[in-house]
Short mmCIF file of C-alpha atoms and ligand atoms in Angstrom, two decimals:
data_model
loop_
_atom_site.label_atom_id
_atom_site.label_comp_id
_atom_site.label_asym_id
_atom_site.label_seq_id
_atom_site.Cartn_x
_atom_site.Cartn_y
_atom_site.Cartn_z
CA MET A 267 9.83 -7.41 -7.94
CA ILE A 268 10.08 -8.44 -4.32
CA LYS A 269 11.10 -11.58 -3.15
CA PHE A 270 11.42 -13.32 0.32
CA GLU A 271 13.66 -16.31 0.62
CA ASP A 272 13.86 -18.31 4.11
CA VAL A 273 13.10 -15.19 5.96
CA PHE A 274 12.58 -15.19 9.42
CA PHE A 275 11.87 -11.81 11.91
CA GLN A 276 11.97 -11.63 15.39
CA TYR A 277 11.10 -8.69 17.54
CA SER A 278 13.86 -8.03 19.86
CA SER A 279 11.32 -7.49 22.78
CA SER A 280 9.86 -10.99 21.82
CA LYS A 281 11.03 -14.61 22.38
CA LYS A 282 9.00 -16.16 19.45
CA THR A 283 9.47 -15.22 15.69
CA ALA A 284 6.85 -13.41 14.49
CA LEU A 285 7.53 -14.67 10.81
CA SER A 286 8.85 -17.87 10.07
CA ASN A 287 10.26 -19.56 6.91
CA ILE A 288 8.77 -17.15 4.71
CA ASN A 289 9.12 -17.91 0.97
CA LEU A 290 7.46 -15.37 -1.40
CA GLU A 291 7.79 -13.61 -4.50
CA ILE A 292 5.65 -10.49 -5.36
CA LYS A 293 5.76 -9.99 -9.33
CA GLU A 294 5.45 -6.67 -10.54
CA GLY A 295 2.03 -5.34 -11.93
CA ARG A 296 0.39 -8.16 -10.08
CA TRP A 297 -2.19 -7.87 -7.18
CA LEU A 298 -1.62 -9.86 -3.90
CA SER A 299 -3.77 -9.90 -1.07
CA VAL A 300 -2.54 -11.15 2.21
CA LEU A 301 -5.13 -12.56 4.50
CA GLY A 302 -4.68 -13.67 8.18
CA LYS A 303 -6.09 -13.38 11.70
CA ASN A 304 -4.94 -10.73 13.96
CA GLY A 305 -1.37 -11.58 15.31
CA SER A 306 -0.70 -13.86 12.37
CA GLY A 307 2.40 -11.57 10.87
CA LYS A 308 0.69 -9.16 8.23
CA SER A 309 1.96 -6.23 9.50
CA THR A 310 5.33 -7.68 10.18
CA LEU A 311 5.27 -9.11 6.64
CA MET A 312 4.56 -5.30 5.18
CA LYS A 313 7.32 -3.78 7.58
CA LEU A 314 9.87 -5.94 5.70
CA ILE A 315 8.44 -4.80 2.41
CA TYR A 316 8.69 -1.16 3.28
CA GLY A 317 12.13 -1.50 4.86
CA GLN A 318 10.99 -0.30 8.35
CA ASN A 319 12.39 -3.76 9.80
CA LEU A 320 15.02 -5.66 8.48
CA ALA A 321 14.98 -9.75 8.11
CA THR A 322 16.41 -11.28 11.29
CA SER A 323 17.74 -14.43 9.10
CA GLY A 324 17.17 -15.02 5.13
CA LYS A 325 16.77 -12.67 2.37
CA VAL A 326 14.49 -10.06 1.24
CA THR A 327 15.02 -8.44 -2.16
CA PHE A 328 13.44 -5.30 -4.04
CA ASN A 329 14.30 -5.68 -7.58
CA ASN A 330 17.11 -7.84 -6.84
CA LYS A 331 18.72 -5.76 -4.53
CA GLU A 332 18.69 -6.77 -0.82
CA TYR A 333 17.31 -4.61 1.76
CA ASN A 334 19.82 -2.75 4.12
CA LYS A 335 19.38 0.53 5.76
CA GLU A 336 20.65 2.32 2.62
CA LEU A 337 18.41 0.86 0.45
CA TYR A 338 15.32 2.05 2.56
CA ASP A 339 15.40 5.43 1.69
CA ASP A 340 15.44 4.38 -2.04
CA ILE A 341 12.58 1.99 -1.46
CA LYS A 342 10.64 4.78 0.38
CA ASN A 343 9.99 6.65 -2.90
CA LYS A 344 8.93 3.33 -4.52
CA ILE A 345 6.06 2.40 -2.23
CA ALA A 346 3.31 4.22 -1.26
CA ILE A 347 0.61 2.92 1.42
CA VAL A 348 -2.78 3.52 1.98
CA PHE A 349 -4.14 2.79 5.83
CA GLN A 350 -7.36 1.81 7.12
CA ASN A 351 -8.70 5.03 8.85
CA PRO A 352 -9.27 7.91 6.07
CA ASP A 353 -9.34 10.37 8.96
CA ASN A 354 -5.87 10.09 10.02
CA GLN A 355 -4.27 10.43 6.74
CA PHE A 356 -5.30 14.27 5.89
CA VAL A 357 -2.63 17.02 6.34
CA GLY A 358 -4.14 19.81 3.97
CA SER A 359 -7.04 22.04 4.30
CA THR A 360 -8.56 21.16 0.73
CA VAL A 361 -8.06 17.90 -1.61
CA GLU A 362 -5.75 19.73 -3.69
CA GLU A 363 -3.82 20.92 -0.71
CA ASP A 364 -3.23 17.49 0.56
CA ILE A 365 -2.07 15.99 -2.19
CA ALA A 366 0.26 18.68 -2.76
CA PHE A 367 1.80 18.39 0.50
CA GLY A 368 3.08 14.75 -0.17
CA LEU A 369 4.69 16.16 -3.30
CA GLU A 370 6.34 19.23 -1.71
CA ASN A 371 9.84 17.61 -0.85
CA LYS A 372 10.14 16.73 -4.87
CA ASN A 373 10.56 20.39 -5.50
CA LEU A 374 8.63 20.29 -8.65
CA PRO A 375 7.42 23.52 -10.67
CA ARG A 376 3.98 24.60 -9.36
CA ASP A 377 2.38 23.71 -13.02
CA GLU A 378 3.85 20.37 -12.73
CA MET A 379 2.32 19.89 -9.40
CA GLU A 380 -1.15 21.18 -10.81
CA LYS A 381 -0.84 18.93 -13.68
CA ILE A 382 -0.22 15.82 -11.27
CA ILE A 383 -3.04 16.89 -8.99
CA GLY A 384 -5.44 17.08 -11.88
CA GLU A 385 -4.41 13.66 -13.11
CA VAL A 386 -4.70 11.46 -10.15
CA LEU A 387 -7.84 13.17 -8.91
CA ASP A 388 -9.41 12.10 -12.39
CA ILE A 389 -8.07 8.73 -12.22
CA VAL A 390 -10.22 8.34 -8.96
CA ASP A 391 -13.33 10.54 -9.92
CA MET A 392 -12.86 13.22 -7.53
CA LYS A 393 -11.80 15.97 -9.94
CA ASN A 394 -14.66 18.15 -8.76
CA TYR A 395 -13.43 17.96 -5.65
CA ARG A 396 -10.34 19.72 -5.71
CA LYS A 397 -11.16 22.66 -3.54
CA PHE A 398 -13.16 20.68 -0.84
CA GLU A 399 -12.52 20.46 2.63
CA PRO A 400 -11.55 16.80 3.20
CA SER A 401 -13.75 16.79 6.35
CA SER A 402 -16.56 17.39 4.28
CA LEU A 403 -16.27 14.58 2.17
CA SER A 404 -17.79 10.73 2.86
CA GLY A 405 -15.59 7.58 3.74
CA GLY A 406 -15.27 6.46 0.50
CA GLN A 407 -14.40 9.56 -1.01
CA LYS A 408 -11.70 10.35 1.55
CA GLN A 409 -10.24 7.00 0.64
CA ARG A 410 -10.26 7.75 -2.89
CA VAL A 411 -8.57 11.24 -2.22
CA ALA A 412 -5.93 9.23 -0.07
CA ILE A 413 -5.32 6.63 -3.17
CA ALA A 414 -4.94 9.63 -5.25
CA SER A 415 -2.54 11.24 -2.99
CA ALA A 416 -0.60 7.98 -3.06
CA LEU A 417 -0.78 7.66 -7.02
CA ALA A 418 0.80 11.07 -7.10
CA LEU A 419 4.21 9.91 -5.71
CA ARG A 420 4.28 7.44 -8.88
CA PRO A 421 5.33 4.78 -6.70
CA GLU A 422 5.93 1.27 -8.25
CA VAL A 423 3.96 -0.57 -5.41
CA LEU A 424 1.06 0.59 -3.65
CA ILE A 425 0.35 -1.27 -0.33
CA LEU A 426 -3.44 -0.96 0.99
CA ASP A 427 -3.03 -1.61 4.72
CA GLU A 428 -6.79 -2.57 5.47
CA ALA A 429 -7.45 0.29 3.38
CA THR A 430 -11.29 -0.45 2.50
CA SER A 431 -12.25 -2.09 6.12
CA MET A 432 -14.09 0.92 7.40
CA LEU A 433 -16.30 1.72 4.18
CA ASP A 434 -19.71 0.35 3.32
CA PRO A 435 -19.69 -2.50 1.05
CA VAL A 436 -20.64 -0.17 -1.92
CA ALA A 437 -18.01 2.06 -1.05
CA ARG A 438 -15.69 -0.74 -0.65
CA LYS A 439 -16.42 -2.26 -4.20
CA SER A 440 -16.21 1.22 -5.76
CA ILE A 441 -12.74 1.68 -4.46
CA LEU A 442 -11.60 -1.85 -5.20
CA GLY A 443 -12.80 -1.50 -8.63
CA TYR A 444 -10.42 1.89 -9.19
CA ILE A 445 -7.64 0.12 -7.81
CA LYS A 446 -8.18 -2.76 -10.03
CA LYS A 447 -8.24 -0.15 -12.88
CA ILE A 448 -5.07 1.22 -11.75
CA ASN A 449 -3.46 -2.42 -11.39
CA ARG A 450 -4.51 -3.13 -14.96
CA GLU A 451 -3.57 0.14 -16.99
CA GLN A 452 -0.54 1.34 -15.02
CA LYS A 453 0.72 -1.91 -14.16
CA LEU A 454 1.42 -0.96 -10.82
CA THR A 455 1.94 -3.88 -8.34
CA ILE A 456 -0.33 -3.84 -5.18
CA ILE A 457 -0.26 -5.62 -2.09
CA SER A 458 -3.40 -5.35 0.32
CA ILE A 459 -3.88 -6.46 3.66
CA THR A 460 -7.34 -7.46 4.10
CA HIS A 461 -9.84 -9.10 6.26
CA ASP A 462 -12.17 -9.61 3.30
CA ALA A 463 -11.87 -12.69 1.63
CA GLU A 464 -14.04 -11.36 -1.35
CA GLU A 465 -11.30 -9.14 -2.18
CA SER A 466 -9.50 -12.33 -3.59
CA ILE A 467 -11.77 -11.82 -6.81
CA TYR A 468 -9.93 -8.50 -7.54
CA SER A 469 -6.48 -10.04 -6.84
CA ASP A 470 -4.17 -12.44 -8.86
CA ASN A 471 -2.60 -14.09 -5.84
CA ILE A 472 -3.40 -14.56 -1.75
CA ILE A 473 -1.43 -15.66 0.60
CA ILE A 474 -2.75 -16.86 4.29
CA LEU A 475 -0.59 -16.34 7.13
CA GLU A 476 -0.99 -18.31 10.24
CA LYS A 477 1.26 -18.08 13.17
CA GLY A 478 3.83 -16.38 11.13
CA THR A 479 4.10 -18.71 8.34
CA ILE A 480 2.24 -19.20 5.07
CA VAL A 481 -0.36 -21.56 5.37
CA TYR A 482 -1.72 -21.02 1.85
CA ASN A 483 -0.15 -19.50 -1.53
CA GLY A 484 -2.15 -19.60 -4.57
P1 ADP B 188 -1.18 -8.84 12.41
O1 ADP B 188 -0.66 -7.80 11.57
O2 ADP B 188 -1.51 -10.10 11.46
O3 ADP B 188 -2.14 -8.37 13.25
P2 ADP B 188 1.51 -8.44 13.52
O4 ADP B 188 2.40 -8.70 12.41
O5 ADP B 188 1.27 -7.38 14.08
O6 ADP B 188 0.01 -9.43 12.96
O7 ADP B 188 2.23 -9.62 14.64
C1 ADP B 188 2.71 -10.97 14.54
C2 ADP B 188 3.31 -11.15 15.77
O8 ADP B 188 4.24 -10.47 16.28
C3 ADP B 188 2.25 -11.07 17.10
O9 ADP B 188 2.70 -12.40 17.77
C4 ADP B 188 2.35 -10.06 17.63
O10 ADP B 188 2.25 -10.28 19.26
C5 ADP B 188 4.26 -9.80 17.48
N1 ADP B 188 4.57 -8.25 17.62
C6 ADP B 188 4.10 -7.47 16.59
N2 ADP B 188 4.59 -6.18 16.96
C7 ADP B 188 5.53 -6.49 17.87
C8 ADP B 188 6.07 -5.84 18.61
N3 ADP B 188 6.54 -4.17 17.93
N4 ADP B 188 7.23 -6.21 19.49
C9 ADP B 188 6.81 -7.39 19.85
N5 ADP B 188 6.36 -8.31 19.36
C10 ADP B 188 5.43 -7.70 18.33
#
């Protein structure tokens, strides 16, 4: 689904390459965990996947199409991201408004929107919290809503950017369990940036980045 061939990336403001010689294939329906210390290139790799930056050399493709500026808009609708801090991702004053907000530019009829909101909240077991204020939820519940908001967009790829790192071990395990279920049942491709080596239990593949290169792929 996403393929890197001999990819190098260098920020224009930097003298050294942030990614070197990346060869990687992310297969549809699989879960890839990306591990590595700070500064190893994890976020840069995600920016190339999300199309925010284009490779300096080499080739990155999404469903066999090479990334370029035009493809970016197309890809944006196929990739959803859940970030580390649940408090920074809420825009609505209730859980359902929050999910609806993300759907706004899809111009769906109200009843279709209501249906999607119900479905995605059901997947993460948050159906009963529809009218709740996001601020009244626990950290784990907030991340479940963030995942529901991402799923409402019907993405082909879900990127988790340290999405469980601020949660306690119990909430983390529960979230990873929900994501695994979605990964399996809906064949949603998962790419997870993590510091948590334990997460490899859930993933099909892990890569470890070190100074911008892949030092382990298995
Ligand atoms: P990680 O996500 O693993 O912490 P990054 O992808 O953020 O790593 O960083 C990889 C390398 O690129 C580091 O050497 C970092 O200093 C550099 N880098 C990251 N962002 C920028 C930027 N906007 N401009 C210049 N250099 C950057």
